[in-house]
Amino acid sequence: MTESILVVDDEAEIADLVEVYLKNENYQVHKAGSAANALKICETQPISLALLDVMLPDMDGFLLCQTIRKKHLFPIIMLTARSEDMDKITGLTLGADDYITKPFHPLELVARVKTQLRRYTRYNAAASANVYDCNGLVVDHAAHTCTLYGKPLQLTPIEFAILWYLCTHKGTVISSEELFEAVWGEKYLDSNNTVMTHIARLREKMGEPPRNPKFIKTVWGVGYTIA
């Protein structure tokens, strides 16, 4: 998917120049000459990063940054002709991720854009890898919490580990043997009904009907999977 950059600057020459360099890097570019137009674009387009000029005709860039941050988490780089440290501090305090002063070299700006997008992508990948969210069931590995329809589930460490292992293998049927050896770290014995017992307890805590569970499903003769 092509990443989209929002360029907000009332100086058309600067916006056009930035657009050329960004398009050369295969970014999609949306330009706005005012804060009002910028906010409209944010609501109608999937923006990956925003470049905001501080001096705009209808709203200063700091306030625009603060307004965008109320709804969006994509990186924001402030652009300004003022180099005072207080301006930089203000921008970063209000939610900006970086700050570059005019005049700037377009290649430096492109490098800053790439850096912020890489950082944001890595952060999102890490967050996604640590949180499972499906139809009201949310399992947060980092916080070691689990909620169902907004209500916390009190799970033992083993129960949490079982649920998390199933979540990270969503769409795959996991045998009792694999699940036991992954969670308990011991060799599985055919007569071992430990996994079945813990699955039953998990379903009970989740309020799942044993014969028609919504989340943890049994594939008879094979194992368990999570929807």
Coordinates of N, CA and C in Angstrom, one line a residue:
M1 N 0.8 -1.2 0.0 CA 0.0 0.0 0.0 C 0.9 1.3 0.0
T2 N 0.6 2.2 -0.9 CA 1.3 3.4 -1.0 C 1.1 4.3 0.2
E3 N 2.1 4.8 0.8 CA 1.9 5.7 2.0 C 1.6 7.1 1.5
S4 N 0.7 7.8 2.3 CA 0.2 9.1 1.9 C 0.7 10.1 2.8
I5 N 1.2 11.2 2.2 CA 1.8 12.3 3.0 C 0.9 13.5 2.8
L6 N 0.6 14.2 3.9 CA -0.2 15.4 3.9 C 0.8 16.6 4.1
V7 N 0.8 17.5 3.1 CA 1.7 18.6 3.1 C 0.8 19.9 3.3
V8 N 1.0 20.5 4.4 CA 0.2 21.7 4.8 C 1.1 23.0 4.8
D9 N 0.9 23.8 3.8 CA 1.7 25.0 3.7 C 1.0 26.0 2.7
D10 N 0.9 27.2 3.2 CA 0.2 28.2 2.3 C 1.1 28.8 1.3
E11 N 2.4 28.4 1.3 CA 3.3 28.9 0.2 C 3.3 27.8 -0.8
A12 N 2.6 28.0 -2.0 CA 2.4 27.0 -3.0 C 3.7 26.5 -3.5
E13 N 4.7 27.4 -3.7 CA 6.0 27.0 -4.3 C 6.7 25.9 -3.4
I14 N 6.6 26.1 -2.1 CA 7.2 25.1 -1.2 C 6.5 23.8 -1.2
A15 N 5.2 23.9 -1.2 CA 4.4 22.7 -1.2 C 4.6 21.9 -2.5
D16 N 4.7 22.6 -3.6 CA 4.9 21.9 -4.9 C 6.3 21.3 -4.9
L17 N 7.3 22.0 -4.4 CA 8.6 21.4 -4.4 C 8.7 20.1 -3.5
V18 N 8.1 20.2 -2.3 CA 8.1 19.0 -1.4 C 7.3 17.9 -2.1
E19 N 6.3 18.2 -2.8 CA 5.5 17.2 -3.5 C 6.3 16.4 -4.5
V20 N 7.1 17.2 -5.3 CA 8.0 16.6 -6.3 C 8.9 15.5 -5.7
Y21 N 9.6 15.9 -4.6 CA 10.6 15.1 -4.0 C 9.9 13.8 -3.4
L22 N 8.7 14.0 -2.8 CA 8.0 12.9 -2.1 C 7.5 11.9 -3.2
K23 N 7.0 12.5 -4.3 CA 6.5 11.6 -5.3 C 7.6 10.8 -6.0
N24 N 8.8 11.4 -6.0 CA 10.0 10.7 -6.5 C 10.3 9.5 -5.7
E25 N 9.8 9.5 -4.4 CA 10.0 8.3 -3.5 C 8.8 7.5 -3.5
N26 N 7.9 7.7 -4.4 CA 6.7 6.9 -4.6 C 5.7 7.1 -3.4
Y27 N 5.7 8.2 -2.8 CA 4.6 8.6 -1.8 C 3.5 9.2 -2.5
Q28 N 2.3 9.0 -2.0 CA 1.1 9.8 -2.5 C 1.1 11.0 -1.7
V29 N 0.8 12.2 -2.3 CA 0.8 13.5 -1.7 C -0.5 14.2 -1.7
H30 N -0.9 14.7 -0.6 CA -2.1 15.5 -0.5 C -1.7 16.9 0.0
K31 N -2.1 17.9 -0.7 CA -1.6 19.3 -0.3 C -2.8 20.1 0.2
A32 N -2.5 20.9 1.2 CA -3.5 21.8 1.8 C -2.9 23.2 2.1
G33 N -3.6 24.3 1.7 CA -3.0 25.6 2.0 C -3.6 26.2 3.2
S34 N -4.4 25.5 3.9 CA -5.0 26.0 5.2 C -5.3 24.9 6.1
A35 N -5.5 25.3 7.4 CA -5.7 24.3 8.4 C -7.1 23.6 8.2
A36 N -8.1 24.4 7.7 CA -9.4 23.8 7.5 C -9.4 22.7 6.4
N37 N -8.6 23.0 5.3 CA -8.5 22.0 4.3 C -7.7 20.8 4.8
A38 N -6.7 21.0 5.6 CA -5.9 19.9 6.1 C -6.8 19.0 6.9
L39 N -7.7 19.5 7.8 CA -8.5 18.7 8.6 C -9.5 17.9 7.8
K40 N -10.0 18.5 6.7 CA -10.9 17.8 5.8 C -10.2 16.6 5.2
I41 N -9.0 16.8 4.8 CA -8.2 15.7 4.2 C -8.0 14.6 5.2
C42 N -7.7 15.0 6.4 CA -7.4 14.0 7.5 C -8.7 13.1 7.7
E43 N -9.8 13.6 7.5 CA -11.1 12.9 7.8 C -11.5 12.1 6.6
T44 N -10.9 12.4 5.4 CA -11.4 11.7 4.2 C -10.3 10.8 3.5
Q45 N -9.1 11.0 3.9 CA -8.0 10.2 3.3 C -7.2 9.4 4.4
P46 N -6.6 8.3 4.0 CA -5.8 7.5 4.9 C -4.4 8.1 5.0
I47 N -4.1 9.1 5.9 CA -2.9 9.7 5.9 C -1.8 8.9 6.7
S48 N -0.6 8.9 6.2 CA 0.5 8.1 6.9 C 1.4 9.1 7.7
L49 N 1.5 10.3 7.3 CA 2.3 11.3 7.9 C 1.9 12.7 7.5
A50 N 2.1 13.7 8.3 CA 1.7 15.1 8.0 C 2.9 16.0 8.2
L51 N 3.1 16.9 7.2 CA 4.1 18.0 7.3 C 3.3 19.3 7.5
L52 N 3.4 19.9 8.7 CA 2.6 21.1 9.0 C 3.5 22.3 9.1
D53 N 3.1 23.3 8.3 CA 3.8 24.6 8.4 C 3.2 25.3 9.7
V54 N 4.0 26.0 10.4 CA 3.5 26.7 11.6 C 2.6 27.9 11.3
M55 N 3.0 28.7 10.2 CA 2.3 29.9 9.9 C 1.3 29.6 8.8
L56 N 0.0 29.5 9.2 CA -1.1 29.3 8.3 C -2.1 30.4 8.4
P57 N -2.9 30.7 7.3 CA -3.8 31.8 7.3 C -4.9 31.7 8.3
D58 N -5.4 30.5 8.6 CA -6.6 30.4 9.5 C -6.3 29.8 10.9
M59 N -5.2 29.2 11.1 CA -4.9 28.6 12.4 C -3.4 28.3 12.4
D60 N -2.7 28.6 13.5 CA -1.3 28.3 13.5 C -1.1 26.8 13.6
G61 N 0.1 26.4 13.1 CA 0.4 24.9 12.9 C 0.4 24.2 14.2
F62 N 0.7 24.9 15.3 CA 0.7 24.2 16.6 C -0.7 23.8 17.0
L63 N -1.6 24.7 16.8 CA -3.0 24.4 17.2 C -3.6 23.3 16.2
L64 N -3.1 23.3 15.0 CA -3.6 22.3 14.0 C -3.0 21.0 14.4
C65 N -1.8 20.9 14.8 CA -1.1 19.7 15.3 C -1.9 19.1 16.5
Q66 N -2.3 20.0 17.5 CA -3.0 19.6 18.6 C -4.4 19.1 18.3
T67 N -5.0 19.7 17.3 CA -6.3 19.2 16.8 C -6.3 17.9 16.1
I68 N -5.3 17.7 15.3 CA -5.1 16.4 14.6 C -4.8 15.3 15.6
R69 N -4.1 15.6 16.7 CA -3.7 14.6 17.6 C -4.9 14.1 18.5
K70 N -6.0 14.8 18.4 CA -7.2 14.3 19.2 C -7.8 13.1 18.5
K71 N -7.5 12.9 17.2 CA -8.1 11.8 16.5 C -7.1 10.8 15.8
H72 N -5.9 11.3 15.6 CA -5.0 10.6 14.7 C -3.6 10.4 15.4
L73 N -3.0 9.3 15.1 CA -1.7 9.0 15.7 C -0.5 9.0 14.7
F74 N -0.8 9.2 13.4 CA 0.3 9.2 12.5 C 1.4 10.3 12.8
P75 N 2.6 10.1 12.3 CA 3.7 11.1 12.7 C 3.4 12.5 12.1
I76 N 3.8 13.5 12.8 CA 3.7 14.9 12.4 C 5.1 15.6 12.5
I77 N 5.5 16.2 11.4 CA 6.7 17.0 11.3 C 6.3 18.4 11.1
M78 N 6.8 19.3 12.0 CA 6.5 20.7 11.9 C 7.5 21.4 11.0
L79 N 7.0 22.4 10.2 CA 7.9 23.2 9.3 C 7.7 24.6 9.7
T80 N 8.8 25.3 9.9 CA 8.7 26.7 10.3 C 9.9 27.5 9.9
A81 N 9.8 28.8 9.7 CA 10.9 29.7 9.4 C 11.5 30.2 10.7
R82 N 10.9 29.9 11.9 CA 11.4 30.3 13.2 C 12.2 29.2 13.8
S83 N 13.4 29.5 14.3 CA 14.3 28.5 14.8 C 14.5 28.5 16.3
E84 N 13.6 29.3 17.0 CA 13.7 29.4 18.4 C 13.5 28.0 19.1
D85 N 14.2 27.7 20.1 CA 14.0 26.5 20.9 C 12.6 26.3 21.4
M86 N 12.0 27.5 21.8 CA 10.7 27.4 22.4 C 9.7 26.9 21.4
D87 N 9.8 27.3 20.2 CA 8.9 26.8 19.1 C 9.0 25.3 19.0
K88 N 10.2 24.8 19.0 CA 10.4 23.4 18.9 C 9.8 22.6 20.1
I89 N 10.0 23.2 21.3 CA 9.5 22.6 22.5 C 7.9 22.6 22.4
T90 N 7.4 23.7 22.0 CA 5.9 23.8 21.9 C 5.4 22.8 20.9
G91 N 6.0 22.6 19.8 CA 5.5 21.6 18.8 C 5.6 20.2 19.3
L92 N 6.7 19.9 20.0 CA 6.8 18.5 20.5 C 5.9 18.2 21.6
T93 N 5.6 19.3 22.4 CA 4.7 19.1 23.6 C 3.3 18.9 23.1
L94 N 2.9 19.5 22.0 CA 1.6 19.4 21.5 C 1.4 18.2 20.6
G95 N 2.4 17.3 20.4 CA 2.2 16.1 19.7 C 3.0 15.9 18.5
A96 N 3.9 16.9 18.1 CA 4.7 16.7 16.9 C 5.8 15.7 17.2
D97 N 6.2 15.0 16.1 CA 7.3 14.0 16.3 C 8.6 14.5 15.9
D98 N 8.7 15.5 15.0 CA 9.9 16.1 14.6 C 9.7 17.6 14.2
Y99 N 10.8 18.3 13.9 CA 10.7 19.7 13.7 C 11.8 20.1 12.7
I100 N 11.5 20.8 11.7 CA 12.6 21.2 10.7 C 12.3 22.7 10.3
T101 N 13.4 23.4 10.3 CA 13.3 24.9 10.0 C 13.5 25.2 8.5
K102 N 12.9 26.2 8.1 CA 13.0 26.7 6.7 C 14.2 27.7 6.7
P103 N 15.0 27.8 5.6 CA 14.9 26.9 4.5 C 15.5 25.6 4.8
F104 N 15.0 24.5 4.2 CA 15.5 23.2 4.4 C 15.9 22.6 3.0
H105 N 16.7 21.6 3.1 CA 17.1 20.9 1.8 C 16.0 19.8 1.7
P106 N 15.4 19.7 0.5 CA 14.3 18.7 0.3 C 14.7 17.3 0.6
L107 N 16.0 17.0 0.3 CA 16.5 15.6 0.6 C 16.5 15.3 2.1
E108 N 16.8 16.4 2.9 CA 16.8 16.2 4.3 C 15.4 16.0 4.8
L109 N 14.5 16.7 4.2 CA 13.1 16.5 4.6 C 12.6 15.1 4.3
V110 N 13.0 14.6 3.1 CA 12.6 13.3 2.7 C 13.2 12.2 3.7
A111 N 14.4 12.5 4.1 CA 15.1 11.6 5.0 C 14.3 11.6 6.4
R112 N 13.9 12.7 6.8 CA 13.1 12.8 8.1 C 11.8 12.1 8.0
V113 N 11.2 12.2 6.8 CA 9.9 11.5 6.6 C 10.1 10.0 6.7
K114 N 11.1 9.5 6.0 CA 11.4 8.1 6.0 C 11.7 7.6 7.4
T115 N 12.4 8.3 8.2 CA 12.8 8.0 9.5 C 11.5 7.8 10.4
Q116 N 10.6 8.8 10.3 CA 9.4 8.8 11.1 C 8.5 7.7 10.7
L117 N 8.4 7.4 9.4 CA 7.5 6.3 8.9 C 8.1 5.0 9.4
R118 N 9.4 4.8 9.3 CA 10.0 3.5 9.8 C 9.7 3.3 11.3
R119 N 9.9 4.4 12.0 CA 9.6 4.3 13.5 C 8.2 4.0 13.8
Y120 N 7.3 4.6 13.1 CA 5.9 4.4 13.3 C 5.4 3.0 12.9
T121 N 6.0 2.5 11.8 CA 5.7 1.2 11.3 C 6.1 0.1 12.3
R122 N 7.4 0.3 12.8 CA 7.9 -0.7 13.8 C 7.1 -0.7 15.0
Y123 N 6.7 0.5 15.5 CA 5.9 0.6 16.7 C 4.5 -0.1 16.6
N124 N 3.9 0.1 15.4 CA 2.6 -0.5 15.2 C 2.7 -2.0 15.1
A125 N 3.8 -2.4 14.4 CA 4.0 -3.9 14.3 C 4.2 -4.5 15.7
A126 N 4.9 -3.8 16.5 CA 5.2 -4.4 17.8 C 3.9 -4.4 18.7
A127 N 3.1 -3.3 18.5 CA 1.8 -3.2 19.3 C 0.9 -4.3 18.8
S128 N 0.8 -4.5 17.5 CA -0.1 -5.5 16.9 C 0.3 -6.9 17.4
A129 N 1.6 -7.1 17.4 CA 2.1 -8.4 17.8 C 1.8 -8.7 19.3
N130 N 1.5 -7.7 20.1 CA 1.4 -7.9 21.5 C -0.1 -7.8 22.0
V131 N -1.0 -7.5 21.0 CA -2.4 -7.4 21.4 C -3.2 -8.1 20.4
Y132 N -4.1 -9.0 20.9 CA -5.0 -9.7 20.1 C -6.4 -9.2 20.3
D133 N -7.1 -8.9 19.3 CA -8.5 -8.3 19.4 C -9.4 -9.0 18.4
C134 N -10.4 -9.7 18.9 CA -11.3 -10.3 18.0 C -12.7 -10.4 18.6
N135 N -13.6 -9.6 18.0 CA -15.0 -9.7 18.3 C -15.3 -9.5 19.8
G136 N -14.6 -8.6 20.4 CA -14.9 -8.4 21.8 C -13.9 -9.0 22.8
L137 N -13.1 -9.9 22.3 CA -12.1 -10.6 23.2 C -10.7 -9.9 22.9
V138 N -10.1 -9.3 23.9 CA -8.9 -8.5 23.8 C -7.9 -9.1 24.8
V139 N -6.8 -9.6 24.2 CA -5.7 -10.2 25.0 C -4.4 -9.4 24.8
D140 N -4.0 -8.7 25.9 CA -2.8 -7.9 25.8 C -1.6 -8.6 26.5
H141 N -0.7 -9.0 25.7 CA 0.4 -9.8 26.2 C 1.4 -9.0 27.1
A142 N 1.7 -7.8 26.6 CA 2.6 -6.9 27.4 C 2.0 -6.6 28.8
A143 N 0.7 -6.3 28.8 CA 0.1 -6.0 30.1 C -0.4 -7.2 30.9
H144 N -0.4 -8.3 30.2 CA -0.8 -9.6 30.7 C -2.3 -9.5 31.2
T145 N -3.1 -8.9 30.4 CA -4.5 -8.7 30.7 C -5.4 -9.3 29.6
C146 N -6.6 -9.6 30.0 CA -7.6 -10.1 29.0 C -9.0 -9.6 29.4
T147 N -9.7 -9.0 28.4 CA -11.0 -8.5 28.6 C -12.0 -9.2 27.6
L148 N -13.2 -9.3 28.0 CA -14.2 -9.8 27.1 C -15.4 -8.9 27.2
Y149 N -15.6 -8.2 26.0 CA -16.7 -7.2 26.0 C -16.4 -6.1 27.0
G150 N -15.2 -5.8 27.2 CA -14.8 -4.7 28.1 C -14.7 -5.1 29.6
K151 N -15.0 -6.3 29.9 CA -14.9 -6.8 31.3 C -13.7 -7.6 31.5
P152 N -12.9 -7.4 32.5 CA -11.7 -8.2 32.7 C -12.0 -9.6 33.1
L153 N -11.2 -10.5 32.5 CA -11.2 -11.9 32.9 C -10.1 -12.3 33.8
Q154 N -10.4 -12.9 34.9 CA -9.4 -13.3 35.9 C -8.8 -14.6 35.5
L155 N -7.7 -14.6 34.8 CA -7.1 -15.9 34.3 C -5.8 -16.2 35.1
T156 N -5.6 -17.5 35.3 CA -4.3 -18.0 35.9 C -3.3 -17.8 34.8
P157 N -2.0 -17.8 35.2 CA -0.9 -17.7 34.2 C -1.0 -18.8 33.1
I158 N -1.4 -20.0 33.5 CA -1.5 -21.1 32.6 C -2.6 -20.9 31.6
E159 N -3.8 -20.4 32.1 CA -4.9 -20.1 31.3 C -4.6 -19.0 30.3
F160 N -3.9 -18.0 30.8 CA -3.5 -16.9 29.9 C -2.6 -17.4 28.8
A161 N -1.6 -18.2 29.2 CA -0.6 -18.7 28.2 C -1.3 -19.6 27.1
I162 N -2.3 -20.4 27.5 CA -3.1 -21.2 26.6 C -3.8 -20.3 25.6
L163 N -4.5 -19.3 26.1 CA -5.3 -18.4 25.3 C -4.4 -17.6 24.3
W164 N -3.2 -17.1 24.9 CA -2.3 -16.4 24.0 C -1.7 -17.2 22.9
Y165 N -1.4 -18.5 23.2 CA -0.8 -19.4 22.2 C -1.8 -19.6 21.1
L166 N -3.1 -19.8 21.5 CA -4.1 -20.0 20.4 C -4.3 -18.7 19.6
C167 N -4.2 -17.5 20.3 CA -4.4 -16.3 19.6 C -3.3 -16.1 18.6
T168 N -2.0 -16.4 18.9 CA -0.9 -16.2 18.0 C -0.9 -17.2 16.9
H169 N -1.8 -18.2 17.0 CA -1.9 -19.2 15.9 C -3.3 -19.2 15.4
K170 N -3.9 -18.0 15.4 CA -5.3 -17.9 14.9 C -5.5 -18.5 13.5
G171 N -6.6 -19.2 13.4 CA -6.9 -19.8 12.1 C -6.2 -21.2 11.9
T172 N -5.3 -21.6 12.9 CA -4.7 -22.9 12.8 C -5.2 -23.8 13.9
V173 N -5.4 -25.0 13.6 CA -5.8 -26.0 14.6 C -4.6 -26.5 15.3
I174 N -4.6 -26.3 16.6 CA -3.5 -26.7 17.5 C -3.8 -28.0 18.2
S175 N -3.0 -29.0 18.1 CA -3.2 -30.2 18.8 C -3.0 -30.1 20.3
S176 N -3.6 -31.0 21.1 CA -3.4 -30.9 22.5 C -1.9 -31.1 22.8
E177 N -1.2 -32.0 22.1 CA 0.2 -32.2 22.3 C 1.0 -31.0 22.1
E178 N 0.8 -30.3 21.0 CA 1.5 -29.0 20.7 C 1.2 -28.0 21.8
L179 N 0.0 -27.8 22.2 CA -0.4 -26.8 23.2 C 0.2 -27.2 24.5
F180 N 0.2 -28.4 24.9 CA 0.7 -28.8 26.2 C 2.2 -28.5 26.3
E181 N 2.9 -29.0 25.2 CA 4.4 -28.8 25.2 C 4.8 -27.4 25.1
A182 N 4.0 -26.5 24.4 CA 4.3 -25.1 24.3 C 4.1 -24.4 25.6
V183 N 3.0 -24.7 26.3 CA 2.7 -24.0 27.5 C 3.4 -24.6 28.8
W184 N 3.4 -25.9 28.9 CA 3.9 -26.5 30.1 C 5.4 -26.8 29.9
G185 N 5.9 -26.9 28.7 CA 7.3 -27.2 28.5 C 7.7 -28.6 28.8
E186 N 6.7 -29.5 28.8 CA 7.0 -30.9 29.1 C 6.5 -31.8 28.0
K187 N 7.0 -33.1 28.0 CA 6.5 -34.0 27.0 C 5.1 -34.4 27.2
Y188 N 4.3 -34.5 26.2 CA 2.9 -34.8 26.3 C 2.7 -36.3 26.3
L189 N 1.8 -36.8 27.1 CA 1.4 -38.2 27.2 C 0.0 -38.3 26.7
D190 N -0.3 -39.3 25.9 CA -1.6 -39.5 25.3 C -2.7 -39.5 26.3
S191 N -2.5 -40.0 27.5 CA -3.5 -40.1 28.5 C -3.7 -38.7 29.3
N192 N -3.0 -37.7 28.9 CA -3.0 -36.4 29.6 C -4.2 -35.6 29.2
N193 N -5.1 -35.4 30.2 CA -6.3 -34.6 29.9 C -6.2 -33.2 30.5
T194 N -5.0 -32.7 30.8 CA -4.7 -31.4 31.4 C -5.2 -30.3 30.5
V195 N -4.9 -30.4 29.2 CA -5.3 -29.3 28.3 C -6.8 -29.2 28.2
M196 N -7.5 -30.4 28.1 CA -8.9 -30.4 28.0 C -9.6 -29.7 29.2
T197 N -9.0 -30.0 30.4 CA -9.5 -29.5 31.6 C -9.3 -27.9 31.7
H198 N -8.2 -27.5 31.2 CA -7.9 -26.0 31.3 C -8.8 -25.3 30.2
I199 N -9.0 -25.9 29.1 CA -9.8 -25.3 28.0 C -11.3 -25.2 28.6
A200 N -11.7 -26.2 29.3 CA -13.1 -26.2 29.9 C -13.2 -25.0 30.9
R201 N -12.1 -24.8 31.7 CA -12.2 -23.7 32.7 C -12.1 -22.4 32.0
L202 N -11.4 -22.3 30.9 CA -11.3 -21.0 30.1 C -12.7 -20.7 29.6
R203 N -13.3 -21.7 29.0 CA -14.7 -21.5 28.4 C -15.7 -21.1 29.5
E204 N -15.5 -21.7 30.7 CA -16.4 -21.3 31.8 C -16.3 -19.9 32.2
K205 N -15.0 -19.4 32.3 CA -14.8 -18.1 32.7 C -15.2 -17.1 31.6
M206 N -15.2 -17.5 30.4 CA -15.6 -16.7 29.3 C -17.1 -16.7 29.0
G207 N -17.8 -17.6 29.8 CA -19.2 -17.8 29.6 C -19.6 -18.5 28.3
E208 N -18.7 -19.3 27.8 CA -18.9 -20.0 26.5 C -19.7 -21.3 26.7
P209 N -20.7 -21.5 25.9 CA -21.5 -22.8 26.0 C -20.6 -23.9 25.5
P210 N -20.4 -25.0 26.2 CA -19.5 -26.0 25.9 C -19.7 -26.6 24.5
R211 N -21.0 -26.7 24.1 CA -21.3 -27.4 22.8 C -21.2 -26.5 21.6
N212 N -21.3 -25.2 21.8 CA -21.2 -24.3 20.7 C -20.5 -23.0 21.1
P213 N -19.2 -23.1 21.4 CA -18.4 -21.9 21.8 C -18.2 -21.0 20.7
K214 N -18.1 -19.7 21.0 CA -17.9 -18.7 20.0 C -16.4 -18.5 19.7
F215 N -15.6 -18.6 20.7 CA -14.1 -18.3 20.6 C -13.3 -19.5 20.5
I216 N -13.1 -20.3 21.5 CA -12.3 -21.5 21.5 C -13.1 -22.7 21.0
K217 N -12.8 -23.1 19.8 CA -13.5 -24.2 19.2 C -12.7 -25.5 19.1
T218 N -13.4 -26.6 19.3 CA -12.8 -27.9 19.2 C -13.0 -28.5 17.9
V219 N -11.9 -29.0 17.3 CA -11.9 -29.7 16.0 C -11.7 -31.2 16.4
W220 N -12.7 -31.9 16.5 CA -12.7 -33.3 17.0 C -11.6 -34.1 16.3
G221 N -10.8 -34.8 17.2 CA -9.8 -35.6 16.7 C -8.5 -34.9 16.2
V222 N -8.6 -33.6 16.3 CA -7.4 -32.8 15.8 C -6.9 -31.9 16.9
G223 N -7.7 -31.0 17.4 CA -7.2 -30.1 18.5 C -8.2 -28.9 18.7
Y224 N -7.6 -27.8 18.9 CA -8.3 -26.5 19.2 C -7.9 -25.4 18.3
T225 N -8.8 -24.5 18.1 CA -8.5 -23.3 17.3 C -9.3 -22.1 17.9
I226 N -8.9 -20.9 17.6 CA -9.6 -19.8 18.1 C -10.2 -19.0 16.9
A227 N -11.4 -18.5 17.0 CA -12.0 -17.8 15.9 C -11.4 -16.4 15.7

